[in-house]
C-alpha positions as protocol buffer text, in pm:
chain_id: "A"
residue {
  index: 1
  type: MET
  ca { x: -2686 y: -10896 z: 22188 }
}
residue {
  index: 2
  type: LYS
  ca { x: -2870 y: -10772 z: 21912 }
}
residue {
  index: 3
  type: ASP
  ca { x: -3221 y: -10877 z: 21888 }
}
residue {
  index: 4
  type: TYR
  ca { x: -3286 y: -11221 z: 21659 }
}
residue {
  index: 5
  type: PRO
  ca { x: -3552 y: -11117 z: 21431 }
}
residue {
  index: 6
  type: ALA
  ca { x: -3810 y: -11356 z: 21323 }
}
residue {
  index: 7
  type: THR
  ca { x: -3746 y: -11680 z: 21106 }
}
residue {
  index: 8
  type: PRO
  ca { x: -3855 y: -11616 z: 20739 }
}
residue {
  index: 9
  type: ASP
  ca { x: -4036 y: -11879 z: 20511 }
}
residue {
  index: 10
  type: GLY
  ca { x: -3729 y: -12140 z: 20388 }
}
residue {
  index: 11
  type: LEU
  ca { x: -3448 y: -12084 z: 20643 }
}
residue {
  index: 12
  type: ARG
  ca { x: -3399 y: -12332 z: 20934 }
}
residue {
  index: 13
  type: VAL
  ca { x: -3192 y: -12125 z: 21219 }
}
residue {
  index: 14
  type: ASP
  ca { x: -3082 y: -12277 z: 21573 }
}
residue {
  index: 15
  type: ARG
  ca { x: -2864 y: -12069 z: 21754 }
}
residue {
  index: 16
  type: ASP
  ca { x: -2669 y: -12357 z: 21966 }
}
residue {
  index: 17
  type: VAL
  ca { x: -2539 y: -12170 z: 22249 }
}
residue {
  index: 18
  type: GLU
  ca { x: -2358 y: -12401 z: 22372 }
}
residue {
  index: 19
  type: ALA
  ca { x: -2099 y: -12477 z: 22083 }
}
residue {
  index: 20
  type: GLY
  ca { x: -2110 y: -12148 z: 22021 }
}
residue {
  index: 21
  type: VAL
  ca { x: -2287 y: -12176 z: 21692 }
}
residue {
  index: 22
  type: LEU
  ca { x: -2537 y: -11992 z: 21435 }
}
residue {
  index: 23
  type: ARG
  ca { x: -2694 y: -12321 z: 21256 }
}
residue {
  index: 24
  type: LEU
  ca { x: -2866 y: -12201 z: 20933 }
}
residue {
  index: 25
  type: ALA
  ca { x: -2985 y: -12388 z: 20653 }
}
residue {
  index: 26
  type: PHE
  ca { x: -3189 y: -12295 z: 20295 }
}
residue {
  index: 27
  type: ASP
  ca { x: -3480 y: -12509 z: 20340 }
}
residue {
  index: 28
  type: ARG
  ca { x: -3694 y: -12454 z: 19981 }
}
residue {
  index: 29
  type: VAL
  ca { x: -3554 y: -12789 z: 19857 }
}
residue {
  index: 30
  type: ASP
  ca { x: -3836 y: -12799 z: 19590 }
}
residue {
  index: 31
  type: ARG
  ca { x: -3713 y: -12444 z: 19448 }
}
residue {
  index: 32
  type: ARG
  ca { x: -3346 y: -12604 z: 19511 }
}
residue {
  index: 33
  type: ASN
  ca { x: -3291 y: -12395 z: 19771 }
}
residue {
  index: 34
  type: ALA
  ca { x: -3355 y: -12077 z: 19557 }
}
residue {
  index: 35
  type: LEU
  ca { x: -3357 y: -11772 z: 19741 }
}
residue {
  index: 36
  type: THR
  ca { x: -3655 y: -11501 z: 19826 }
}
residue {
  index: 37
  type: ASP
  ca { x: -3668 y: -11147 z: 19903 }
}
residue {
  index: 38
  type: ASP
  ca { x: -3760 y: -11268 z: 20304 }
}
residue {
  index: 39
  type: ILE
  ca { x: -3487 y: -11484 z: 20311 }
}
residue {
  index: 40
  type: VAL
  ca { x: -3205 y: -11290 z: 20163 }
}
residue {
  index: 41
  type: LEU
  ca { x: -3324 y: -11017 z: 20417 }
}
residue {
  index: 42
  type: GLY
  ca { x: -3345 y: -11265 z: 20704 }
}
residue {
  index: 43
  type: LEU
  ca { x: -2995 y: -11338 z: 20665 }
}
residue {
  index: 44
  type: ILE
  ca { x: -2864 y: -11005 z: 20661 }
}
residue {
  index: 45
  type: GLU
  ca { x: -3031 y: -10963 z: 21034 }
}
residue {
  index: 46
  type: LEU
  ca { x: -2944 y: -11249 z: 21209 }
}
residue {
  index: 47
  type: ILE
  ca { x: -2561 y: -11207 z: 21059 }
}
residue {
  index: 48
  type: GLU
  ca { x: -2562 y: -10836 z: 21169 }
}
residue {
  index: 49
  type: ALA
  ca { x: -2736 y: -11019 z: 21519 }
}
residue {
  index: 50
  type: ALA
  ca { x: -2446 y: -11274 z: 21497 }
}
residue {
  index: 51
  type: GLY
  ca { x: -2186 y: -11069 z: 21529 }
}
residue {
  index: 52
  type: SER
  ca { x: -2325 y: -10876 z: 21866 }
}
residue {
  index: 53
  type: ASP
  ca { x: -2407 y: -11131 z: 22031 }
}
residue {
  index: 54
  type: GLU
  ca { x: -2076 y: -11292 z: 22245 }
}
residue {
  index: 55
  type: ALA
  ca { x: -2229 y: -11647 z: 22270 }
}
residue {
  index: 56
  type: VAL
  ca { x: -2243 y: -11701 z: 21908 }
}
residue {
  index: 57
  type: ARG
  ca { x: -1883 y: -11736 z: 21762 }
}
residue {
  index: 58
  type: VAL
  ca { x: -1943 y: -11888 z: 21431 }
}
residue {
  index: 59
  type: ILE
  ca { x: -2177 y: -11891 z: 21163 }
}
residue {
  index: 60
  type: HIS
  ca { x: -2209 y: -12215 z: 20957 }
}
residue {
  index: 61
  type: LEU
  ca { x: -2433 y: -12167 z: 20681 }
}
residue {
  index: 62
  type: ALA
  ca { x: -2531 y: -12460 z: 20433 }
}
residue {
  index: 63
  type: GLY
  ca { x: -2797 y: -12607 z: 20232 }
}
residue {
  index: 64
  type: GLU
  ca { x: -3110 y: -12887 z: 20284 }
}
residue {
  index: 65
  type: GLY
  ca { x: -3115 y: -13129 z: 19989 }
}
residue {
  index: 66
  type: ASP
  ca { x: -2873 y: -13178 z: 19721 }
}
residue {
  index: 67
  type: HIS
  ca { x: -2815 y: -12905 z: 19659 }
}
residue {
  index: 68
  type: PHE
  ca { x: -2692 y: -12512 z: 19836 }
}
residue {
  index: 69
  type: CYS
  ca { x: -2851 y: -12267 z: 19646 }
}
residue {
  index: 70
  type: SER
  ca { x: -2970 y: -12209 z: 19271 }
}
residue {
  index: 71
  type: GLY
  ca { x: -2971 y: -11837 z: 19327 }
}
residue {
  index: 72
  type: PHE
  ca { x: -3270 y: -11576 z: 19319 }
}
residue {
  index: 73
  type: ASP
  ca { x: -3601 y: -11744 z: 19278 }
}
residue {
  index: 74
  type: LEU
  ca { x: -3691 y: -11500 z: 19011 }
}
residue {
  index: 75
  type: SER
  ca { x: -3991 y: -11634 z: 18957 }
}
residue {
  index: 76
  type: LEU
  ca { x: -4132 y: -11437 z: 19237 }
}
residue {
  index: 77
  type: ARG
  ca { x: -4028 y: -11107 z: 19012 }
}
residue {
  index: 78
  type: GLY
  ca { x: -4303 y: -11125 z: 18786 }
}
residue {
  index: 79
  type: LYS
  ca { x: -4366 y: -11168 z: 18436 }
}
residue {
  index: 80
  type: PRO
  ca { x: -3965 y: -11253 z: 18276 }
}
residue {
  index: 81
  type: ASP
  ca { x: -4114 y: -11085 z: 17922 }
}
residue {
  index: 82
  type: THR
  ca { x: -4240 y: -10759 z: 18115 }
}
residue {
  index: 83
  type: PRO
  ca { x: -3886 y: -10495 z: 18229 }
}
residue {
  index: 84
  type: PRO
  ca { x: -3900 y: -10309 z: 18560 }
}
residue {
  index: 85
  type: ARG
  ca { x: -3910 y: -9916 z: 18542 }
}
residue {
  index: 86
  type: THR
  ca { x: -3626 y: -9836 z: 18482 }
}
residue {
  index: 87
  type: GLY
  ca { x: -3431 y: -9687 z: 18796 }
}
residue {
  index: 88
  type: ALA
  ca { x: -3651 y: -9961 z: 19003 }
}
residue {
  index: 89
  type: THR
  ca { x: -3404 y: -10220 z: 18998 }
}
residue {
  index: 90
  type: GLN
  ca { x: -3139 y: -10040 z: 19098 }
}
residue {
  index: 91
  type: ARG
  ca { x: -3351 y: -9851 z: 19418 }
}
residue {
  index: 92
  type: GLN
  ca { x: -3421 y: -10217 z: 19524 }
}
residue {
  index: 93
  type: MET
  ca { x: -3047 y: -10322 z: 19555 }
}
residue {
  index: 94
  type: ARG
  ca { x: -2878 y: -10159 z: 19717 }
}
residue {
  index: 95
  type: TRP
  ca { x: -3102 y: -10185 z: 20006 }
}
residue {
  index: 96
  type: HIS
  ca { x: -3168 y: -10571 z: 19919 }
}
residue {
  index: 97
  type: VAL
  ca { x: -2949 y: -10783 z: 19754 }
}
residue {
  index: 98
  type: ASN
  ca { x: -2619 y: -10562 z: 19783 }
}
residue {
  index: 99
  type: ARG
  ca { x: -2659 y: -10543 z: 20165 }
}
residue {
  index: 100
  type: LEU
  ca { x: -2511 y: -10921 z: 20180 }
}
residue {
  index: 101
  type: ILE
  ca { x: -2186 y: -10965 z: 20062 }
}
residue {
  index: 102
  type: PRO
  ca { x: -2045 y: -10633 z: 20281 }
}
residue {
  index: 103
  type: THR
  ca { x: -2214 y: -10776 z: 20555 }
}
residue {
  index: 104
  type: MET
  ca { x: -2088 y: -11110 z: 20534 }
}
residue {
  index: 105
  type: LEU
  ca { x: -1738 y: -10973 z: 20470 }
}
residue {
  index: 106
  type: GLU
  ca { x: -1762 y: -10667 z: 20758 }
}
residue {
  index: 107
  type: THR
  ca { x: -1909 y: -10907 z: 21011 }
}
residue {
  index: 108
  type: GLN
  ca { x: -1653 y: -11065 z: 21231 }
}
residue {
  index: 109
  type: THR
  ca { x: -1766 y: -11361 z: 21327 }
}
residue {
  index: 110
  type: PRO
  ca { x: -1617 y: -11586 z: 21155 }
}
residue {
  index: 111
  type: ILE
  ca { x: -1916 y: -11788 z: 20829 }
}
residue {
  index: 112
  type: VAL
  ca { x: -1891 y: -12125 z: 20752 }
}
residue {
  index: 113
  type: VAL
  ca { x: -2041 y: -12232 z: 20405 }
}
residue {
  index: 114
  type: ALA
  ca { x: -2077 y: -12636 z: 20360 }
}
residue {
  index: 115
  type: ALA
  ca { x: -2226 y: -12629 z: 19975 }
}
residue {
  index: 116
  type: ARG
  ca { x: -2309 y: -12940 z: 19730 }
}
residue {
  index: 117
  type: GLY
  ca { x: -2505 y: -13004 z: 19443 }
}
residue {
  index: 118
  type: TRP
  ca { x: -2582 y: -12643 z: 19210 }
}
residue {
  index: 119
  type: ILE
  ca { x: -2434 y: -12303 z: 19364 }
}
residue {
  index: 120
  type: ILE
  ca { x: -2576 y: -12048 z: 19095 }
}
residue {
  index: 121
  type: GLY
  ca { x: -2576 y: -11660 z: 19117 }
}
residue {
  index: 122
  type: LEU
  ca { x: -2647 y: -11536 z: 19456 }
}
residue {
  index: 123
  type: GLY
  ca { x: -2545 y: -11836 z: 19611 }
}
residue {
  index: 124
  type: LEU
  ca { x: -2212 y: -11893 z: 19464 }
}
residue {
  index: 125
  type: ASN
  ca { x: -2171 y: -11495 z: 19558 }
}
residue {
  index: 126
  type: ILE
  ca { x: -2286 y: -11699 z: 19907 }
}
residue {
  index: 127
  type: VAL
  ca { x: -1954 y: -11922 z: 19906 }
}
residue {
  index: 128
  type: LEU
  ca { x: -1771 y: -11691 z: 19739 }
}
residue {
  index: 129
  type: ALA
  ca { x: -1776 y: -11403 z: 20029 }
}
residue {
  index: 130
  type: ALA
  ca { x: -1768 y: -11733 z: 20294 }
}
residue {
  index: 131
  type: ASP
  ca { x: -1424 y: -11731 z: 20501 }
}
residue {
  index: 132
  type: PHE
  ca { x: -1431 y: -12090 z: 20500 }
}
residue {
  index: 133
  type: ALA
  ca { x: -1633 y: -12291 z: 20188 }
}
residue {
  index: 134
  type: VAL
  ca { x: -1622 y: -12682 z: 20211 }
}
residue {
  index: 135
  type: VAL
  ca { x: -1799 y: -12768 z: 19874 }
}
residue {
  index: 136
  type: ASP
  ca { x: -1873 y: -13155 z: 19741 }
}
residue {
  index: 137
  type: ASP
  ca { x: -1657 y: -13272 z: 19477 }
}
residue {
  index: 138
  type: ASP
  ca { x: -1921 y: -13219 z: 19207 }
}
residue {
  index: 139
  type: ALA
  ca { x: -2087 y: -12949 z: 19323 }
}
residue {
  index: 140
  type: ARG
  ca { x: -2093 y: -12706 z: 19017 }
}
residue {
  index: 141
  type: LEU
  ca { x: -2048 y: -12357 z: 19060 }
}
residue {
  index: 142
  type: TRP
  ca { x: -2196 y: -12159 z: 18781 }
}
residue {
  index: 143
  type: ALA
  ca { x: -2236 y: -11736 z: 18721 }
}
residue {
  index: 144
  type: PRO
  ca { x: -2543 y: -11727 z: 18456 }
}
residue {
  index: 145
  type: PHE
  ca { x: -2591 y: -11390 z: 18466 }
}
residue {
  index: 146
  type: VAL
  ca { x: -2461 y: -11276 z: 18143 }
}
residue {
  index: 147
  type: GLY
  ca { x: -2647 y: -11587 z: 17973 }
}
residue {
  index: 148
  type: ALA
  ca { x: -2987 y: -11477 z: 18069 }
}
residue {
  index: 149
  type: GLY
  ca { x: -2937 y: -11118 z: 17936 }
}
residue {
  index: 150
  type: PHE
  ca { x: -2860 y: -10934 z: 18250 }
}
residue {
  index: 151
  type: THR
  ca { x: -2526 y: -10815 z: 18377 }
}
residue {
  index: 152
  type: PRO
  ca { x: -2422 y: -11021 z: 18725 }
}
residue {
  index: 153
  type: ASP
  ca { x: -2487 y: -10921 z: 19062 }
}
residue {
  index: 154
  type: SER
  ca { x: -2448 y: -10904 z: 19425 }
}
residue {
  index: 155
  type: GLY
  ca { x: -2026 y: -10885 z: 19390 }
}
residue {
  index: 156
  type: SER
  ca { x: -1987 y: -11158 z: 19173 }
}
residue {
  index: 157
  type: SER
  ca { x: -1805 y: -10900 z: 18917 }
}
residue {
  index: 158
  type: TRP
  ca { x: -1583 y: -10767 z: 19236 }
}
residue {
  index: 159
  type: LEU
  ca { x: -1512 y: -11155 z: 19435 }
}
residue {
  index: 160
  type: LEU
  ca { x: -1472 y: -11363 z: 19105 }
}
residue {
  index: 161
  type: PRO
  ca { x: -1158 y: -11124 z: 18976 }
}
residue {
  index: 162
  type: ARG
  ca { x: -1038 y: -11085 z: 19324 }
}
residue {
  index: 163
  type: LEU
  ca { x: -1049 y: -11440 z: 19423 }
}
residue {
  index: 164
  type: ALA
  ca { x: -961 y: -11665 z: 19034 }
}
residue {
  index: 165
  type: GLY
  ca { x: -771 y: -11369 z: 18838 }
}
residue {
  index: 166
  type: VAL
  ca { x: -905 y: -11190 z: 18527 }
}
residue {
  index: 167
  type: ALA
  ca { x: -933 y: -11450 z: 18311 }
}
residue {
  index: 168
  type: ARG
  ca { x: -1064 y: -11684 z: 18480 }
}
residue {
  index: 169
  type: ALA
  ca { x: -1371 y: -11452 z: 18641 }
}
residue {
  index: 170
  type: LYS
  ca { x: -1437 y: -11377 z: 18256 }
}
residue {
  index: 171
  type: ASP
  ca { x: -1439 y: -11715 z: 18169 }
}
residue {
  index: 172
  type: MET
  ca { x: -1725 y: -11805 z: 18438 }
}
residue {
  index: 173
  type: LEU
  ca { x: -1870 y: -11448 z: 18391 }
}
residue {
  index: 174
  type: LEU
  ca { x: -1872 y: -11416 z: 17970 }
}
residue {
  index: 175
  type: LEU
  ca { x: -1876 y: -11735 z: 17909 }
}
residue {
  index: 176
  type: GLY
  ca { x: -2115 y: -11892 z: 18195 }
}
residue {
  index: 177
  type: ARG
  ca { x: -1827 y: -12140 z: 18223 }
}
residue {
  index: 178
  type: LYS
  ca { x: -1917 y: -12407 z: 18509 }
}
residue {
  index: 179
  type: VAL
  ca { x: -1671 y: -12496 z: 18734 }
}
residue {
  index: 180
  type: SER
  ca { x: -1637 y: -12803 z: 18998 }
}
residue {
  index: 181
  type: GLY
  ca { x: -1627 y: -12822 z: 19298 }
}
residue {
  index: 182
  type: LEU
  ca { x: -1252 y: -12964 z: 19254 }
}
residue {
  index: 183
  type: GLU
  ca { x: -1152 y: -12664 z: 19008 }
}
residue {
  index: 184
  type: ALA
  ca { x: -1306 y: -12423 z: 19239 }
}
residue {
  index: 185
  type: ALA
  ca { x: -1043 y: -12539 z: 19523 }
}
residue {
  index: 186
  type: GLU
  ca { x: -840 y: -12579 z: 19244 }
}
residue {
  index: 187
  type: TRP
  ca { x: -824 y: -12212 z: 19171 }
}
residue {
  index: 188
  type: GLY
  ca { x: -888 y: -12050 z: 19492 }
}
residue {
  index: 189
  type: LEU
  ca { x: -1238 y: -11946 z: 19532 }
}
residue {
  index: 190
  type: VAL
  ca { x: -1364 y: -12228 z: 19807 }
}
residue {
  index: 191
  type: HIS
  ca { x: -1105 y: -12357 z: 20103 }
}
residue {
  index: 192
  type: GLN
  ca { x: -1178 y: -12767 z: 19993 }
}
residue {
  index: 193
  type: ALA
  ca { x: -1346 y: -12981 z: 19796 }
}
residue {
  index: 194
  type: VAL
  ca { x: -1446 y: -13339 z: 19929 }
}
residue {
  index: 195
  type: GLU
  ca { x: -1640 y: -13655 z: 19902 }
}
residue {
  index: 196
  type: GLY
  ca { x: -2030 y: -13556 z: 19913 }
}
residue {
  index: 197
  type: ARG
  ca { x: -2037 y: -13795 z: 20254 }
}
residue {
  index: 198
  type: ALA
  ca { x: -1741 y: -13606 z: 20490 }
}
residue {
  index: 199
  type: LEU
  ca { x: -1926 y: -13287 z: 20343 }
}
residue {
  index: 200
  type: ASP
  ca { x: -2084 y: -13264 z: 20647 }
}
residue {
  index: 201
  type: THR
  ca { x: -1780 y: -13379 z: 20911 }
}
residue {
  index: 202
  type: VAL
  ca { x: -1541 y: -13191 z: 20738 }
}
residue {
  index: 203
  type: ALA
  ca { x: -1749 y: -12827 z: 20742 }
}
residue {
  index: 204
  type: GLY
  ca { x: -1838 y: -12921 z: 21129 }
}
residue {
  index: 205
  type: ASP
  ca { x: -1481 y: -12972 z: 21254 }
}
residue {
  index: 206
  type: LEU
  ca { x: -1382 y: -12694 z: 21054 }
}
residue {
  index: 207
  type: VAL
  ca { x: -1697 y: -12497 z: 21276 }
}
residue {
  index: 208
  type: ALA
  ca { x: -1581 y: -12701 z: 21602 }
}
residue {
  index: 209
  type: GLU
  ca { x: -1248 y: -12529 z: 21543 }
}
residue {
  index: 210
  type: LEU
  ca { x: -1300 y: -12163 z: 21482 }
}
residue {
  index: 211
  type: ALA
  ca { x: -1594 y: -12163 z: 21777 }
}
residue {
  index: 212
  type: ALA
  ca { x: -1255 y: -12305 z: 22024 }
}
residue {
  index: 213
  type: ALA
  ca { x: -1045 y: -12051 z: 21849 }
}
residue {
  index: 214
  type: PRO
  ca { x: -976 y: -11625 z: 22006 }
}
residue {
  index: 215
  type: THR
  ca { x: -1272 y: -11537 z: 21903 }
}
residue {
  index: 216
  type: VAL
  ca { x: -1118 y: -11135 z: 21897 }
}
residue {
  index: 217
  type: ALA
  ca { x: -840 y: -11190 z: 21794 }
}
residue {
  index: 218
  type: LEU
  ca { x: -987 y: -11477 z: 21514 }
}
residue {
  index: 219
  type: GLY
  ca { x: -1211 y: -11173 z: 21419 }
}
residue {
  index: 220
  type: LEU
  ca { x: -1002 y: -10844 z: 21383 }
}
residue {
  index: 221
  type: THR
  ca { x: -791 y: -11067 z: 21182 }
}
residue {
  index: 222
  type: LYS
  ca { x: -1067 y: -11169 z: 20907 }
}
residue {
  index: 223
  type: LEU
  ca { x: -1112 y: -10757 z: 20899 }
}
residue {
  index: 224
  type: LEU
  ca { x: -732 y: -10688 z: 20824 }
}
residue {
  index: 225
  type: ILE
  ca { x: -728 y: -10996 z: 20552 }
}
residue {
  index: 226
  type: ASN
  ca { x: -1069 y: -10860 z: 20379 }
}
residue {
  index: 227
  type: ARG
  ca { x: -938 y: -10460 z: 20417 }
}
residue {
  index: 228
  type: GLY
  ca { x: -590 y: -10487 z: 20307 }
}
residue {
  index: 229
  type: LEU
  ca { x: -700 y: -10657 z: 19966 }
}
residue {
  index: 230
  type: ASP
  ca { x: -805 y: -10214 z: 19880 }
}
residue {
  index: 231
  type: THR
  ca { x: -573 y: -10069 z: 20190 }
}
residue {
  index: 232
  type: ASP
  ca { x: -162 y: -9939 z: 20114 }
}
residue {
  index: 233
  type: LEU
  ca { x: 64 y: -10063 z: 20340 }
}
residue {
  index: 234
  type: PRO
  ca { x: 120 y: -9782 z: 20544 }
}
residue {
  index: 235
  type: ARG
  ca { x: -273 y: -9774 z: 20629 }
}
residue {
  index: 236
  type: HIS
  ca { x: -234 y: -10121 z: 20649 }
}
residue {
  index: 237
  type: LEU
  ca { x: 8 y: -10102 z: 20941 }
}
residue {
  index: 238
  type: ALA
  ca { x: -182 y: -9929 z: 21095 }
}
residue {
  index: 239
  type: ASP
  ca { x: -467 y: -10099 z: 21142 }
}
residue {
  index: 240
  type: GLU
  ca { x: -258 y: -10463 z: 21236 }
}
residue {
  index: 241
  type: ALA
  ca { x: -150 y: -10189 z: 21556 }
}
residue {
  index: 242
  type: PHE
  ca { x: -460 y: -10076 z: 21595 }
}
residue {
  index: 243
  type: ALA
  ca { x: -600 y: -10477 z: 21624 }
}
residue {
  index: 244
  type: ILE
  ca { x: -271 y: -10552 z: 21837 }
}
residue {
  index: 245
  type: GLU
  ca { x: -394 y: -10336 z: 22081 }
}
residue {
  index: 246
  type: LEU
  ca { x: -740 y: -10437 z: 22072 }
}
residue {
  index: 247
  type: SER
  ca { x: -649 y: -10838 z: 22074 }
}
residue {
  index: 248
  type: SER
  ca { x: -351 y: -10773 z: 22383 }
}
residue {
  index: 249
  type: ARG
  ca { x: -643 y: -10636 z: 22628 }
}
residue {
  index: 250
  type: SER
  ca { x: -875 y: -10982 z: 22541 }
}
residue {
  index: 251
  type: GLU
  ca { x: -924 y: -11215 z: 22803 }
}
residue {
  index: 252
  type: ASP
  ca { x: -811 y: -11468 z: 22562 }
}
residue {
  index: 253
  type: PHE
  ca { x: -496 y: -11328 z: 22507 }
}
residue {
  index: 254
  type: THR
  ca { x: -436 y: -11373 z: 22853 }
}
residue {
  index: 255
  type: GLU
  ca { x: -562 y: -11697 z: 22897 }
}
residue {
  index: 256
  type: ALA
  ca { x: -313 y: -11800 z: 22612 }
}
residue {
  index: 257
  type: SER
  ca { x: -4 y: -11615 z: 22808 }
}
residue {
  index: 258
  type: ARG
  ca { x: -55 y: -11771 z: 23080 }
}
residue {
  index: 259
  type: ALA
  ca { x: -126 y: -12178 z: 22945 }
}
residue {
  index: 260
  type: LYS
  ca { x: 211 y: -12088 z: 22771 }
}
residue {
  index: 261
  type: ARG
  ca { x: 321 y: -12027 z: 23098 }
}
residue {
  index: 262
  type: ASP
  ca { x: 178 y: -12381 z: 23208 }
}
residue {
  index: 263
  type: LYS
  ca { x: 270 y: -12580 z: 22950 }
}
residue {
  index: 264
  type: ARG
  ca { x: -112 y: -12661 z: 22849 }
}
residue {
  index: 265
  type: ALA
  ca { x: -355 y: -12630 z: 22565 }
}
residue {
  index: 266
  type: PRO
  ca { x: -504 y: -12281 z: 22585 }
}
residue {
  index: 267
  type: ASP
  ca { x: -898 y: -12278 z: 22694 }
}
residue {
  index: 268
  type: PHE
  ca { x: -1043 y: -11964 z: 22503 }
}
residue {
  index: 269
  type: ARG
  ca { x: -1353 y: -11809 z: 22591 }
}
residue {
  index: 270
  type: GLY
  ca { x: -1423 y: -11567 z: 22289 }
}
residue {
  index: 271
  type: ARG
  ca { x: -1370 y: -11314 z: 22518 }
}
């Protein structure tokens, strides 16, 4: 198991071994959970650590208070009227925020996000990159980059066209359209939109379902889906065959076979 990093200020961490869940929550309520450098780096390291922790079978990410995340806290970047030196932003992003979305997509541990209120910028991209995002009906998803005078970052111009299509991506990215939770579900940006009072229950039930699933098969299937979007069919079929080779050697595969023979529900252990 990879050692877990120290918890940064503004991020709550609860590793529930009994439930098989790593629970994370943004906790800068006074800033609508705007993210800091330390929170972003901590989130990357925590996801990586969970990926090699056999006790963690699912990651559950939420935000404290009334809002999931208002994006990166730009007030920490110095004077707004003083542009950074040429090349500085590109260098910083490569080793910082640009690592987050690929880490979410490449970890075999499923990630469930529960989000209400404002879901902005980097917070939006985190929701888009989750395996399952459950949002409040009245949530507001917003990509304000162009309206603020700069271009999209952290993967939004890659994620949005793939999930919602080019026309809707342009609506959000070029025109800055704010999308409700209900619209986001209709567009395929999120898994489900629910009434606010039901959000935690619905997300919690989904987390429990994933934590009880055959973890090896689940993680490999997640990778097949994500990577298959940019892979030709012959290569993808080879990847599927390799994944079957691995998953059919897992303890959970054996348990599923025994359960079928014994006419009972399987008890998957995540191995």
